[in-house]
CSV table of C-alpha atoms in Angstrom, one decimal:
chain,number,residue,atom,x,y,z
A,297,MET,CA,29.2,6.4,16.3
A,298,LYS,CA,29.4,9.8,18.1
A,299,LEU,CA,26.1,11.1,19.5
A,300,THR,CA,26.9,14.5,18.1
A,301,ASP,CA,27.0,13.0,14.6
A,302,LEU,CA,23.6,11.3,15.1
A,303,LEU,CA,22.1,14.6,16.2
A,304,SER,CA,23.8,16.7,13.5
A,305,LYS,CA,20.5,17.5,11.7
A,306,VAL,CA,18.3,17.6,14.8
A,307,ASP,CA,17.3,20.7,16.9
A,308,TYR,CA,17.7,19.6,20.5
A,309,GLU,CA,18.6,20.5,24.1
A,310,CYS,CA,20.9,18.5,26.2
A,311,VAL,CA,19.3,18.5,29.6
A,312,GLN,CA,21.6,16.0,31.3
A,313,GLY,CA,25.1,14.6,30.6
A,314,ASN,CA,27.0,15.4,27.4
A,315,VAL,CA,26.8,14.7,23.7
A,316,ASP,CA,30.4,13.9,23.2
A,317,ARG,CA,30.1,10.1,23.6
A,318,GLU,CA,30.0,6.9,21.6
A,319,ILE,CA,26.7,5.2,20.8
A,320,GLY,CA,26.7,1.6,19.9
A,321,LYS,CA,23.1,1.2,18.6
A,322,VAL,CA,19.9,3.2,18.1
A,323,VAL,CA,16.8,1.6,19.7
A,324,TYR,CA,13.1,2.7,19.9
A,325,ASP,CA,11.8,-0.5,21.4
A,326,SER,CA,12.4,-0.8,25.1
A,327,ARG,CA,12.6,-4.6,24.8
A,328,LYS,CA,15.8,-4.2,22.7
A,329,ILE,CA,17.9,-2.0,25.1
A,330,GLU,CA,21.6,-2.8,24.9
A,331,GLU,CA,24.6,-1.5,26.9
A,332,GLY,CA,25.7,1.9,25.4
A,333,CYS,CA,22.7,2.4,23.1
A,334,LEU,CA,20.6,5.5,22.3
A,335,PHE,CA,16.9,5.0,23.3
A,336,ILE,CA,14.4,7.1,21.5
A,337,CYS,CA,11.1,7.4,23.5
A,338,ILE,CA,8.3,7.1,20.9
A,339,PRO,CA,4.6,7.6,21.9
A,340,GLY,CA,2.5,4.9,20.3
A,341,ALA,CA,-1.2,3.9,20.2
A,342,ASN,CA,-0.8,1.5,23.2
A,343,PHE,CA,2.5,2.3,24.8
A,344,ASP,CA,4.7,5.4,25.3
A,345,GLY,CA,8.4,4.9,25.3
A,346,HIS,CA,8.7,7.7,27.9
A,347,ASP,CA,7.2,5.4,30.5
A,348,PHE,CA,10.2,3.1,30.0
A,349,ALA,CA,13.0,5.7,30.0
A,350,ALA,CA,14.1,5.2,33.6
A,351,GLN,CA,14.3,1.4,33.2
A,352,ALA,CA,16.2,1.9,29.9
A,353,ALA,CA,18.8,3.9,31.7
A,354,LYS,CA,19.1,1.2,34.4
A,355,ASP,CA,19.4,-1.4,31.6
A,356,GLY,CA,22.5,0.3,30.1
A,357,ALA,CA,21.2,2.9,27.7
A,358,ALA,CA,23.9,5.6,27.3
A,359,ALA,CA,21.5,8.3,26.1
A,360,LEU,CA,17.8,9.0,25.9
A,361,VAL,CA,15.8,11.1,23.5
A,362,VAL,CA,12.6,12.5,25.0
A,363,SER,CA,10.0,15.1,24.1
A,364,ARG,CA,8.6,16.0,27.5
A,365,GLU,CA,9.6,16.7,31.0
A,366,MET,CA,11.0,13.5,32.6
A,367,PRO,CA,11.6,12.5,36.2
A,368,GLU,CA,15.3,12.9,37.0
A,369,ILE,CA,17.4,10.0,35.8
A,370,ALA,CA,19.5,8.8,38.8
A,371,ASP,CA,22.5,7.9,36.8
A,372,LYS,CA,24.1,11.2,35.8
A,373,ASN,CA,26.3,9.5,33.2
A,374,VAL,CA,23.2,9.0,31.1
A,375,THR,CA,22.7,11.7,28.5
A,376,VAL,CA,19.2,13.1,28.1
A,377,ILE,CA,18.3,14.9,24.9
A,378,ARG,CA,15.1,16.8,24.6
A,379,VAL,CA,13.5,17.5,21.2
A,380,LYS,CA,10.1,18.8,20.1
A,381,ASP,CA,9.0,15.6,18.5
A,382,THR,CA,10.8,12.2,19.1
A,383,ARG,CA,9.3,10.6,15.9
A,384,TYR,CA,10.6,13.5,13.8
A,385,ALA,CA,14.0,13.4,15.5
A,386,MET,CA,14.2,9.6,15.0
A,387,ALA,CA,13.9,9.9,11.2
A,388,PHE,CA,17.0,12.1,11.1
A,389,ILE,CA,18.9,10.1,13.7
A,390,SER,CA,18.1,6.9,11.8
A,391,ALA,CA,19.3,8.4,8.5
A,392,ALA,CA,22.6,9.4,10.1
A,393,TYR,CA,23.0,6.1,11.8
A,394,PHE,CA,22.8,4.2,8.5
A,395,GLY,CA,25.0,6.7,6.7
A,396,TYR,CA,22.3,8.6,4.8
A,397,PRO,CA,21.5,5.8,2.3
A,398,ALA,CA,18.7,7.6,0.5
A,399,GLU,CA,21.4,10.0,-0.9
A,400,LYS,CA,22.8,7.0,-2.8
A,401,LEU,CA,19.5,6.0,-4.3
A,402,ARG,CA,16.9,7.7,-6.5
A,403,VAL,CA,13.8,7.6,-4.3
A,404,ILE,CA,10.3,7.6,-5.7
A,405,GLY,CA,7.4,8.0,-3.3
A,406,VAL,CA,3.8,7.3,-4.3
A,407,THR,CA,0.8,8.6,-2.3
A,408,GLY,CA,-2.9,8.6,-2.8
A,409,THR,CA,-6.1,6.7,-1.8
A,410,LYS,CA,-5.9,4.1,-4.5
A,411,GLY,CA,-3.4,2.9,-7.0
A,412,LYS,CA,-0.2,3.1,-4.9
A,413,THR,CA,0.5,-0.7,-4.9
A,414,THR,CA,-0.2,-1.3,-8.5
A,415,THR,CA,1.8,1.8,-9.6
A,416,THR,CA,4.9,0.8,-7.5
A,417,TYR,CA,5.0,-2.7,-9.1
A,418,MET,CA,4.5,-1.2,-12.6
A,419,VAL,CA,7.4,1.2,-12.0
A,420,LYS,CA,9.6,-1.5,-10.7
A,421,SER,CA,8.8,-3.7,-13.8
A,422,ILE,CA,9.5,-0.9,-16.3
A,423,LEU,CA,12.7,0.2,-14.7
A,424,GLU,CA,14.1,-3.3,-14.3
A,425,ASN,CA,13.1,-4.0,-17.9
A,426,ALA,CA,15.3,-1.0,-18.8
A,427,GLY,CA,18.3,-2.4,-16.8
A,428,TYR,CA,17.9,-0.6,-13.5
A,429,LYS,CA,18.1,-2.4,-10.1
A,430,VAL,CA,15.1,-1.4,-8.1
A,431,GLY,CA,14.0,-1.9,-4.5
A,432,LEU,CA,10.4,-1.7,-3.4
A,433,VAL,CA,8.7,-0.8,-0.1
A,434,GLY,CA,4.9,-1.3,0.0
A,435,THR,CA,1.7,-2.6,1.5
A,436,ILE,CA,2.4,-6.2,0.5
A,437,GLU,CA,6.1,-6.6,0.9
A,438,VAL,CA,9.6,-5.1,0.9
A,439,ILE,CA,11.8,-6.3,-2.0
A,440,ILE,CA,15.6,-6.1,-1.9
A,441,GLY,CA,17.0,-8.0,-4.8
A,442,LYS,CA,15.7,-11.5,-4.6
A,443,GLU,CA,14.7,-11.1,-0.9
A,444,ARG,CA,11.1,-10.5,-0.1
A,445,ILE,CA,10.1,-9.3,3.4
A,446,HIS,CA,6.5,-9.3,4.6
A,447,ALA,CA,5.3,-5.8,5.2
A,448,GLY,CA,3.8,-4.8,8.6
A,449,ASN,CA,2.8,-1.2,7.6
A,450,THR,CA,2.4,0.4,4.2
A,451,THR,CA,5.2,2.8,5.2
A,452,PRO,CA,7.6,1.4,7.9
A,453,GLU,CA,8.9,3.3,10.9
A,454,SER,CA,11.7,5.7,9.9
A,455,TYR,CA,14.4,3.5,11.5
A,456,ALA,CA,13.2,0.4,9.6
A,457,LEU,CA,12.9,2.4,6.4
A,458,GLN,CA,16.4,3.7,6.6
A,459,GLU,CA,17.7,0.2,7.4
A,460,TYR,CA,15.9,-1.1,4.2
A,461,PHE,CA,17.5,1.8,2.2
A,462,ALA,CA,21.0,0.8,3.6
A,463,ARG,CA,20.5,-2.8,2.6
A,464,MET,CA,19.4,-1.7,-0.9
A,465,VAL,CA,22.5,0.3,-1.3
A,466,GLU,CA,24.6,-2.6,-0.1
A,467,ALA,CA,22.8,-4.9,-2.6
A,468,GLY,CA,23.6,-2.5,-5.5
A,469,MET,CA,20.2,-1.0,-6.1
A,470,ASP,CA,20.0,2.1,-8.2
A,471,ALA,CA,16.5,3.2,-7.1
A,472,VAL,CA,13.7,2.5,-4.7
A,473,VAL,CA,9.9,2.9,-5.3
A,474,MET,CA,7.8,3.1,-2.2
A,475,GLU,CA,4.2,3.6,-1.1
A,476,VAL,CA,3.8,6.6,1.1
A,477,SER,CA,0.7,6.5,3.4
A,478,SER,CA,-0.9,9.5,4.9
A,479,GLN,CA,-0.2,7.9,8.3
A,480,GLY,CA,3.5,7.5,7.4
A,481,LEU,CA,3.6,11.2,6.5
A,482,MET,CA,1.7,12.3,9.6
A,483,LEU,CA,4.0,10.3,11.8
A,484,HIS,CA,7.2,11.5,10.1
A,485,ARG,CA,8.3,8.1,9.0
A,486,THR,CA,9.6,9.6,5.7
A,487,GLN,CA,11.5,12.5,7.1
A,488,GLY,CA,15.3,12.5,7.1
A,489,PHE,CA,15.7,12.6,3.3
A,490,THR,CA,14.3,14.2,0.1
A,491,PHE,CA,12.3,12.2,-2.5
A,492,ASP,CA,13.6,12.6,-6.0
A,493,LEU,CA,10.0,12.1,-7.3
A,494,GLY,CA,6.8,12.5,-5.3
A,495,ILE,CA,3.6,11.0,-6.9
A,496,PHE,CA,-0.1,11.7,-6.2
A,497,THR,CA,-2.6,9.2,-7.7
A,498,ASN,CA,-6.0,10.3,-6.3
A,499,LEU,CA,-7.9,11.2,-3.2
A,500,GLU,CA,-11.2,9.9,-1.8
A,501,PRO,CA,-12.7,9.9,1.7
A,502,ASP,CA,-10.9,7.0,3.5
A,503,HIS,CA,-8.9,6.4,6.7
A,504,ILE,CA,-11.1,8.8,8.7
A,505,GLY,CA,-11.7,7.6,12.3
A,506,PRO,CA,-10.1,6.6,15.5
A,507,ASN,CA,-6.4,5.9,15.3
A,508,GLU,CA,-6.4,7.3,11.7
A,509,HIS,CA,-7.3,10.9,10.6
A,510,ALA,CA,-9.7,13.1,12.5
A,511,SER,CA,-11.2,14.6,9.2
A,512,PHE,CA,-10.9,14.5,5.5
A,513,GLU,CA,-9.1,17.9,5.6
A,514,GLU,CA,-6.4,16.4,7.9
A,515,TYR,CA,-6.1,13.4,5.5
A,516,MET,CA,-5.7,15.7,2.5
A,517,HIS,CA,-3.2,17.8,4.4
A,518,CYS,CA,-1.1,14.8,5.3
A,519,LYS,CA,-1.0,13.6,1.6
A,520,GLY,CA,0.2,17.1,0.7
A,521,LEU,CA,3.2,16.9,3.0
A,522,LEU,CA,5.0,14.8,0.3
A,523,PHE,CA,5.1,17.7,-2.0
A,524,LYS,CA,7.1,19.7,0.5
A,525,GLN,CA,9.7,16.9,0.6
A,526,CYS,CA,10.3,16.1,-3.0
A,527,ARG,CA,12.2,17.6,-5.9
A,528,VAL,CA,9.6,16.8,-8.6
A,529,GLY,CA,5.9,16.3,-8.0
A,530,ILE,CA,4.0,14.2,-10.5
A,531,VAL,CA,0.3,14.5,-9.9
A,532,ASN,CA,-3.1,13.3,-11.3
A,533,GLY,CA,-4.3,16.5,-12.9
A,534,ASP,CA,-7.8,15.2,-13.3
A,535,ASP,CA,-8.4,14.7,-9.5
A,536,SER,CA,-10.7,17.3,-8.0
A,537,HIS,CA,-8.4,17.6,-4.9
A,538,VAL,CA,-5.1,18.0,-6.7
A,539,ASP,CA,-4.8,21.8,-6.1
A,540,ALA,CA,-5.6,21.4,-2.4
A,541,VAL,CA,-3.0,18.6,-2.1
A,542,LEU,CA,-0.4,20.8,-3.8
A,543,GLU,CA,-1.1,23.9,-1.6
A,544,GLY,CA,2.3,25.2,-0.3
A,545,HIS,CA,4.3,22.7,-2.4
A,546,THR,CA,8.0,23.4,-2.8
A,547,CYS,CA,8.6,21.1,-5.8
A,548,GLN,CA,8.5,21.3,-9.6
A,549,VAL,CA,5.1,20.0,-10.8
A,550,GLU,CA,4.1,17.8,-13.7
A,551,ARG,CA,0.5,16.7,-14.4
A,552,TYR,CA,-0.8,13.6,-16.0
A,553,GLY,CA,-4.4,12.5,-16.9
A,554,ILE,CA,-7.0,12.1,-19.5
A,555,GLY,CA,-8.3,15.7,-19.5
A,556,GLU,CA,-6.9,18.6,-21.5
A,557,GLY,CA,-4.2,20.7,-19.9
A,558,ASN,CA,-2.2,17.7,-18.5
A,559,ASP,CA,1.5,17.4,-19.5
A,560,LEU,CA,1.1,13.7,-20.2
A,561,ARG,CA,-2.2,12.5,-21.5
A,562,ALA,CA,-4.1,9.3,-22.4
A,563,GLU,CA,-6.0,9.7,-25.6
A,564,ASN,CA,-8.2,7.3,-27.6
A,565,VAL,CA,-8.8,5.0,-24.6
A,566,ARG,CA,-10.4,1.6,-25.5
A,567,LEU,CA,-11.3,-1.6,-23.7
A,568,VAL,CA,-9.5,-4.8,-24.6
A,569,ARG,CA,-11.1,-8.2,-24.1
A,570,LYS,CA,-9.4,-11.5,-25.0
A,571,PRO,CA,-10.3,-15.1,-24.0
A,572,GLY,CA,-10.1,-15.1,-20.2
A,573,GLU,CA,-8.4,-11.7,-20.0
A,574,LEU,CA,-9.4,-8.0,-19.8
A,575,GLY,CA,-7.3,-5.0,-20.5
A,576,VAL,CA,-7.2,-1.4,-21.8
A,577,ALA,CA,-5.3,0.3,-24.6
A,578,PHE,CA,-4.6,4.0,-25.2
A,579,ASP,CA,-2.3,6.5,-26.9
A,580,VAL,CA,0.2,8.5,-24.8
A,581,GLU,CA,0.5,12.1,-25.9
A,582,GLY,CA,2.2,15.3,-24.6
A,583,LEU,CA,5.6,14.7,-23.0
A,584,MET,CA,5.7,11.3,-24.8
A,585,ASP,CA,4.0,9.9,-27.9
A,586,PHE,CA,3.3,6.2,-28.4
A,587,ALA,CA,0.5,3.6,-28.1
A,588,VAL,CA,0.3,1.2,-25.1
A,589,GLU,CA,-1.7,-1.8,-23.9
A,590,VAL,CA,-2.2,-2.8,-20.2
A,591,PRO,CA,-3.5,-6.3,-19.3
A,592,THR,CA,-5.7,-5.0,-16.5
A,593,PRO,CA,-9.1,-3.5,-16.9
A,594,GLY,CA,-10.7,-0.1,-16.5
A,595,ARG,CA,-10.2,3.6,-16.3
A,596,PHE,CA,-8.0,3.4,-13.2
A,597,SER,CA,-5.6,1.1,-15.1
A,598,VAL,CA,-5.1,3.9,-17.5
A,599,TYR,CA,-4.2,6.3,-14.6
A,600,ASN,CA,-1.9,3.7,-13.0
A,601,ALA,CA,-0.1,3.1,-16.3
A,602,LEU,CA,0.1,6.9,-17.0
A,603,THR,CA,1.6,7.4,-13.5
A,604,ALA,CA,4.3,4.8,-14.1
A,605,ILE,CA,5.1,6.2,-17.6
A,606,ALA,CA,5.4,9.7,-16.2
A,607,ILE,CA,7.9,8.4,-13.5
A,608,CYS,CA,9.9,6.3,-15.9
A,609,ARG,CA,10.3,9.2,-18.3
A,610,HIS,CA,12.6,10.8,-15.7
A,611,PHE,CA,14.8,7.7,-16.0
A,612,ASN,CA,15.0,8.0,-19.8
A,613,VAL,CA,13.4,4.7,-20.3
A,614,ARG,CA,12.8,3.9,-24.0
A,615,GLU,CA,9.2,3.6,-25.3
A,616,ASP,CA,9.7,-0.1,-26.3
A,617,ASP,CA,10.9,-1.0,-22.8
A,618,ILE,CA,7.8,0.7,-21.3
A,619,LYS,CA,5.4,-1.1,-23.6
A,620,ARG,CA,7.0,-4.5,-23.0
A,621,ALA,CA,7.1,-4.1,-19.3
A,622,LEU,CA,3.5,-2.9,-19.0
A,623,LEU,CA,2.3,-6.0,-20.8
A,624,ALA,CA,4.2,-8.2,-18.4
A,625,VAL,CA,3.5,-6.7,-15.0
A,626,ARG,CA,1.2,-8.5,-12.6
A,627,VAL,CA,0.4,-7.3,-9.1
A,628,LYS,CA,-0.7,-9.9,-6.6
A,629,GLY,CA,-4.3,-9.3,-5.5
A,630,ARG,CA,-4.9,-6.2,-7.5
A,631,ILE,CA,-7.2,-7.0,-10.3
A,632,GLU,CA,-5.1,-10.1,-10.7
A,633,MET,CA,-6.4,-12.3,-13.5
A,634,VAL,CA,-6.1,-16.1,-13.0
A,635,LYS,CA,-6.4,-17.9,-16.4
A,636,VAL,CA,-8.6,-20.9,-15.8
A,637,SER,CA,-10.8,-20.9,-18.9
A,638,ASP,CA,-11.2,-19.3,-22.3
A,639,HIS,CA,-15.0,-19.2,-21.7
A,640,TYR,CA,-15.1,-16.9,-18.6
A,641,THR,CA,-12.7,-14.5,-16.9
A,642,LEU,CA,-11.7,-15.1,-13.2
A,643,LEU,CA,-9.9,-12.4,-11.2
A,644,ILE,CA,-8.8,-11.8,-7.6
A,645,ASP,CA,-9.0,-8.3,-6.0
A,646,TYR,CA,-8.4,-6.9,-2.6
A,647,ALA,CA,-11.6,-4.8,-2.6
A,648,HIS,CA,-12.7,-5.1,1.0
A,649,ASN,CA,-14.8,-2.1,1.6
A,650,ALA,CA,-17.8,-0.5,-0.1
A,651,MET,CA,-16.0,2.2,-2.0
A,652,ALA,CA,-13.4,-0.3,-3.5
A,653,LEU,CA,-16.0,-2.9,-4.3
A,654,GLU,CA,-18.3,-0.3,-6.1
A,655,SER,CA,-15.3,1.0,-8.1
A,656,LEU,CA,-14.3,-2.6,-9.1
A,657,LEU,CA,-17.7,-3.8,-10.1
A,658,THR,CA,-18.5,-0.6,-12.0
A,659,THR,CA,-15.3,-1.0,-14.0
A,660,LEU,CA,-16.0,-4.6,-14.8
A,661,ARG,CA,-19.5,-3.7,-15.9
A,662,GLU,CA,-18.0,-1.7,-18.7
A,663,TYR,CA,-16.8,-4.9,-20.4
A,664,GLU,CA,-20.5,-6.0,-20.8
A,665,PRO,CA,-20.1,-9.5,-19.3
A,666,HIS,CA,-22.7,-12.2,-19.9
A,667,ARG,CA,-22.9,-12.2,-16.1
A,668,LEU,CA,-20.9,-10.3,-13.5
A,669,VAL,CA,-20.4,-12.7,-10.5
A,670,CYS,CA,-19.1,-11.3,-7.3
A,671,LEU,CA,-17.8,-13.6,-4.5
A,672,PHE,CA,-17.0,-12.0,-1.2
A,673,GLY,CA,-17.3,-12.0,2.6
A,674,CYS,CA,-16.5,-9.5,5.3
A,675,GLY,CA,-14.1,-9.5,8.2
A,676,GLY,CA,-15.3,-10.3,11.7
A,677,ASN,CA,-14.9,-7.8,14.6
A,678,ARG,CA,-15.2,-4.9,12.2
A,679,SER,CA,-18.0,-2.5,11.3
A,680,ARG,CA,-21.3,-4.1,10.6
A,681,GLN,CA,-22.1,-1.1,8.5
A,682,ARG,CA,-19.4,-2.2,6.0
A,683,ARG,CA,-21.3,-5.5,5.6
A,684,PHE,CA,-24.6,-3.8,4.9
A,685,GLU,CA,-23.0,-1.5,2.3
A,686,MET,CA,-21.0,-4.2,0.5
A,687,GLY,CA,-24.1,-6.4,0.3
A,688,GLU,CA,-26.1,-3.6,-1.2
A,689,ILE,CA,-23.5,-2.7,-3.7
A,690,SER,CA,-22.9,-6.3,-4.9
A,691,GLY,CA,-26.7,-6.8,-5.0
A,692,ARG,CA,-27.1,-3.7,-7.2
A,693,LEU,CA,-24.1,-4.2,-9.5
A,694,ALA,CA,-23.5,-8.0,-9.8
A,695,ASP,CA,-25.8,-10.4,-11.6
A,696,LEU,CA,-25.0,-13.1,-9.0
A,697,THR,CA,-23.4,-12.6,-5.5
A,698,ILE,CA,-21.8,-15.6,-3.8
A,699,ILE,CA,-21.7,-14.7,-0.1
A,700,THR,CA,-18.9,-16.5,1.8
A,701,SER,CA,-16.4,-16.2,4.6
A,702,ASP,CA,-13.4,-13.8,4.8
A,703,ASN,CA,-11.6,-13.4,8.1
A,704,PRO,CA,-14.3,-14.2,10.6
A,705,ARG,CA,-11.9,-13.6,13.5
A,706,PHE,CA,-13.9,-14.1,16.7
A,707,GLU,CA,-17.4,-13.9,15.1
A,708,GLU,CA,-19.5,-16.7,13.6
A,709,PRO,CA,-19.3,-16.7,9.8
A,710,GLN,CA,-23.0,-17.1,9.5
A,711,ALA,CA,-23.7,-14.0,11.6
A,712,ILE,CA,-21.5,-12.0,9.2
A,713,ILE,CA,-23.2,-13.5,6.2
A,714,ASP,CA,-26.6,-12.6,7.7
A,715,ASP,CA,-25.5,-8.9,7.9
A,716,ILE,CA,-24.4,-9.0,4.3
A,717,LYS,CA,-27.8,-10.3,3.4
A,718,THR,CA,-29.4,-7.4,5.2
A,719,GLY,CA,-27.7,-5.1,2.6
A,720,MET,CA,-28.6,-7.5,-0.2
A,721,ALA,CA,-32.3,-7.3,0.8
A,722,LYS,CA,-32.4,-3.6,-0.3
A,723,THR,CA,-31.8,-4.8,-3.9
A,724,ASP,CA,-33.3,-7.5,-6.2
A,725,GLY,CA,-29.9,-9.0,-6.7
A,726,ALA,CA,-29.6,-12.8,-6.9
A,727,TYR,CA,-27.3,-14.5,-4.4
A,728,VAL,CA,-26.2,-17.8,-2.9
A,729,GLU,CA,-24.5,-18.3,0.5
A,730,ILE,CA,-21.7,-20.8,0.9
A,731,ILE,CA,-19.8,-20.4,4.2
A,732,ASP,CA,-16.6,-22.3,3.2
A,733,ARG,CA,-14.6,-20.1,0.9
A,734,LYS,CA,-13.0,-23.0,-1.1
A,735,ASP,CA,-16.5,-24.4,-1.6
A,736,ALA,CA,-17.7,-21.0,-2.7
A,737,ILE,CA,-14.9,-20.7,-5.3
A,738,ARG,CA,-15.5,-24.2,-6.5
A,739,TYR,CA,-19.2,-23.3,-7.0
A,740,ALA,CA,-18.3,-20.1,-8.9
A,741,MET,CA,-15.9,-22.0,-11.3
A,742,ALA,CA,-18.3,-25.0,-11.8
A,743,HIS,CA,-21.1,-22.6,-12.8
A,744,GLY,CA,-19.1,-20.2,-14.9
A,745,GLN,CA,-20.8,-19.4,-18.2
A,746,GLU,CA,-19.6,-18.2,-21.5
A,747,GLY,CA,-18.7,-14.5,-21.3
A,748,ASP,CA,-18.9,-14.3,-17.4
A,749,ILE,CA,-16.6,-12.2,-15.4
A,750,ILE,CA,-16.1,-13.8,-11.9
A,751,VAL,CA,-14.3,-11.7,-9.2
A,752,LEU,CA,-13.1,-13.1,-5.9
A,753,ALA,CA,-13.1,-9.9,-3.7
A,754,GLY,CA,-11.7,-9.1,-0.3
A,755,LYS,CA,-8.7,-11.3,0.2
A,756,GLY,CA,-6.4,-10.1,-2.6
A,757,HIS,CA,-2.8,-10.7,-1.7
A,758,GLU,CA,-3.6,-12.2,1.7
A,759,ASP,CA,-2.6,-15.8,2.1
A,760,TYR,CA,-4.3,-16.7,5.3
A,761,GLN,CA,-7.7,-16.8,7.0
A,762,GLU,CA,-8.1,-15.7,10.6
A,763,ILE,CA,-10.4,-17.7,12.8
A,764,LYS,CA,-10.7,-17.5,16.6
A,765,GLY,CA,-7.3,-15.7,16.8
A,766,VAL,CA,-5.4,-18.2,14.6
A,767,LYS,CA,-4.2,-17.5,11.1
A,768,TYR,CA,-4.6,-20.5,8.9
A,769,PRO,CA,-2.9,-20.7,5.5
A,770,MET,CA,-5.4,-19.9,2.7
A,771,ASP,CA,-4.3,-18.5,-0.6
A,772,GLU,CA,-7.0,-18.2,-3.3
A,773,ARG,CA,-4.5,-19.1,-6.0
A,774,VAL,CA,-3.7,-22.3,-4.3
A,775,LEU,CA,-7.4,-23.0,-3.8
A,776,ILE,CA,-8.0,-22.4,-7.5
A,777,ARG,CA,-5.2,-24.8,-8.5
A,778,GLU,CA,-6.6,-27.5,-6.2
A,779,ILE,CA,-10.1,-27.1,-7.6
A,780,LEU,CA,-8.7,-27.4,-11.2
A,781,GLU,CA,-6.9,-30.6,-10.2
A,782,GLU,CA,-10.1,-32.0,-8.6
A,783,GLN,CA,-12.0,-31.2,-11.8
A,784,ARG,CA,-9.3,-32.9,-14.0
A,785,ASN,CA,-9.4,-36.0,-11.7
A,786,SER,CA,-13.2,-36.3,-11.5
């Protein structure tokens, strides 16, 4: 491919060599340099590609893309392109390299603090139920047809994202629904194309700190970038930050929510409880008009479902298809109910910080369980403050807390448990401590009482446990099946 074609949508200066040359491959990892490639020098958290530019030229790179002054490259045949921001440029170069695949798909981007993962799976389920072929890019995985690829980042690097889009086009996909993180927006991973639909779920203080966002204002600003890069913005009109997120938007806007003034509204919200299951039902009014039931609990399930409905309206999906798909959708590790008994409800959730755990337990409290039982641990080599906070929240909101191990990493599990107990001590909540997570789950199931809600928090979709630098297979669903088998054989 001609270098001029790769740079057709990039503002640049050619500081050495010429742009009228063939490029065999686009590379941003110095370990993957090939003869005749274009090497884009990307600054990262630990390494800066600019430091490897000279070696890349020696190893056969035909051209370099840089964003700062560089020592002179000895080989004058190597083209050096200077841009303002190499990450921004890489997004457009990658789009060109893969033939602008996003233009052949309807692209839906979902941003917000919570609800992104659940919403993307709901949308995929509804659209596929209506006959569309839909790809997915998210926190848990990338889905292309029947292929499932483990996700490294919520939003992949722009090159990887464009490659996924290209593979989706090749596989005959009609659309792609993807999670769009604030980091992804800040680092320009989603540049190089325009979203057909941009979605805002909600905003809460999160991801503030080293290697993330310097302040809540920066976090909010980055979320808002999506609405300068989409054709239609669909936003939670009930969120207190929605107007700030939309500041400077360039898209058509639709609002959804429970409050008055939203274009799509949930009315007559009611809780649904069945043997071993929890859910919510409501009436959709405004832009659409029908009743719906969702087999996941709580107010946030209403918002997730409303978001999905608002999106699928733009695909002319019939009401019956929406209702059927919402009843069938399941998201791994996101309020995932595992049916083990008609007497109590067991669910798995990824809540692994204080804010998420408080939201989860508060939601489950609304169902007036006989007892609310919370099983969780905390990760090693992470903030001790998180342990204190989670212990205090569970002690305050749960009737029984089962403190166990999560990913201890290089810490001793008992030391982590002791920190959690420090938070518990601020409450009068009852607790037991069982270090081995399978033993802890076995205890919870063996002592489940009529009307209990038991939540296994913290691991969610994860299928491993990290101990002393090694990841061991551990999927809570597998553990539950093994425990049930043990109970049948005992």
